[in-house]
Short mmCIF file of C-alpha atoms in Angstrom, two decimals:
data_model
loop_
_atom_site.label_atom_id
_atom_site.label_comp_id
_atom_site.label_asym_id
_atom_site.label_seq_id
_atom_site.Cartn_x
_atom_site.Cartn_y
_atom_site.Cartn_z
CA MET A 1 11.86 0.82 7.40
CA THR A 2 14.20 -2.09 7.00
CA VAL A 3 13.19 -4.07 3.97
CA THR A 4 13.50 -7.80 4.32
CA THR A 5 13.65 -9.69 1.09
CA THR A 6 12.56 -13.17 0.25
CA THR A 7 14.97 -15.65 -1.25
CA SER A 8 13.92 -14.40 -4.67
CA GLY A 9 15.03 -10.88 -3.74
CA LYS A 10 11.51 -9.43 -3.64
CA ARG A 11 9.96 -7.68 -0.68
CA SER A 12 7.93 -9.95 1.52
CA THR A 13 4.18 -9.46 1.72
CA GLN A 14 4.43 -8.27 5.33
CA ASP A 15 7.09 -5.71 4.39
CA VAL A 16 4.84 -4.21 1.74
CA SER A 17 1.96 -4.10 4.21
CA ASN A 18 4.08 -2.43 6.89
CA TRP A 19 5.51 0.04 4.40
CA LEU A 20 2.08 1.15 3.18
CA VAL A 21 0.66 1.46 6.70
CA GLY A 22 3.64 3.64 7.64
CA TRP A 23 3.37 5.75 4.48
CA ILE A 24 -0.32 6.46 5.03
CA HIS A 25 0.31 7.41 8.65
CA ARG A 26 3.32 9.67 7.91
CA HIS A 27 1.96 11.46 4.86
CA LEU A 28 -1.75 11.56 5.59
CA GLY A 29 -1.85 11.36 9.38
CA ILE A 30 -4.30 8.47 9.24
CA PRO A 31 -3.46 5.60 11.60
CA ALA A 32 -4.17 2.21 10.03
CA GLU A 33 -6.46 1.32 12.93
CA SER A 34 -8.80 4.18 12.06
CA PHE A 35 -9.87 2.62 8.79
CA GLY A 36 -9.66 -1.00 9.90
CA ILE A 37 -7.98 -2.42 6.81
CA ALA A 38 -4.42 -2.95 7.97
CA CYS A 39 -4.76 -6.69 7.63
CA ASP A 40 -5.95 -6.26 4.04
CA LEU A 41 -2.86 -4.30 3.04
CA ARG A 42 -1.04 -7.57 2.44
CA ASP A 43 -3.15 -7.78 -0.73
CA LEU A 44 -0.92 -5.11 -2.21
CA ALA A 45 1.77 -7.71 -2.62
CA MET A 46 -0.59 -10.36 -3.90
CA ASP A 47 -3.20 -9.07 -6.31
CA SER A 48 -3.31 -5.80 -8.19
CA THR A 49 -7.12 -5.88 -8.54
CA GLU A 50 -7.56 -6.12 -4.78
CA SER A 51 -4.95 -3.41 -4.36
CA LEU A 52 -6.86 -1.01 -6.58
CA LEU A 53 -10.04 -1.68 -4.63
CA LEU A 54 -8.21 -0.99 -1.37
CA LEU A 55 -6.86 2.33 -2.64
CA GLU A 56 -10.36 3.24 -3.83
CA ASP A 57 -11.73 2.46 -0.35
CA ILE A 58 -9.23 4.91 1.13
CA ARG A 59 -10.29 7.55 -1.41
CA SER A 60 -13.97 7.04 -0.63
CA GLU A 61 -13.47 7.12 3.13
CA PHE A 62 -11.00 9.98 3.45
CA GLY A 63 -11.20 11.95 0.21
CA VAL A 64 -7.57 11.23 -0.61
CA ARG A 65 -6.61 9.56 -3.84
CA LEU A 66 -3.51 7.40 -3.53
CA ARG A 67 -1.85 6.82 -6.87
CA PRO A 68 0.80 4.09 -6.86
CA ILE A 69 3.99 4.78 -8.78
CA ALA A 70 6.66 2.49 -10.18
CA LEU A 71 4.62 -0.66 -10.49
CA VAL A 72 6.54 -3.54 -11.96
CA ASN A 73 5.81 -7.19 -12.51
CA SER A 74 2.35 -8.36 -13.48
CA SER A 75 1.83 -10.59 -10.45
CA VAL A 76 3.44 -8.65 -7.60
CA TRP A 77 3.37 -4.94 -6.92
CA ARG A 78 6.79 -3.59 -6.09
CA LEU A 79 5.89 -0.10 -4.96
CA ALA A 80 8.51 2.60 -5.10
CA GLY A 81 6.09 5.16 -3.75
CA LEU A 82 2.65 6.66 -3.66
CA VAL A 83 1.36 10.08 -4.60
CA ALA A 84 -1.41 11.52 -2.45
CA GLU A 85 -3.86 13.78 -4.24
CA ARG A 86 -6.39 15.71 -2.20
CA PRO A 87 -9.41 17.23 -3.96
#
């Protein structure tokens, strides 16, 4: 994925959304359309509480726990990756 940055040098909200949708599809084989929350993934760049709820929804629905890694900044998640843990 080509990462576009904002003028502040941070990833744009849409980039984070696209990155996560792609990651879930590549690593878990789950197309974003199948769980109907692609539009909500933009929350990952906006609010960490909403982000945690979204990851919990994925765990509940598919039995896969997604653990974010390399979180920095208290207001914006800058994800370096995710770890998928299957029960």
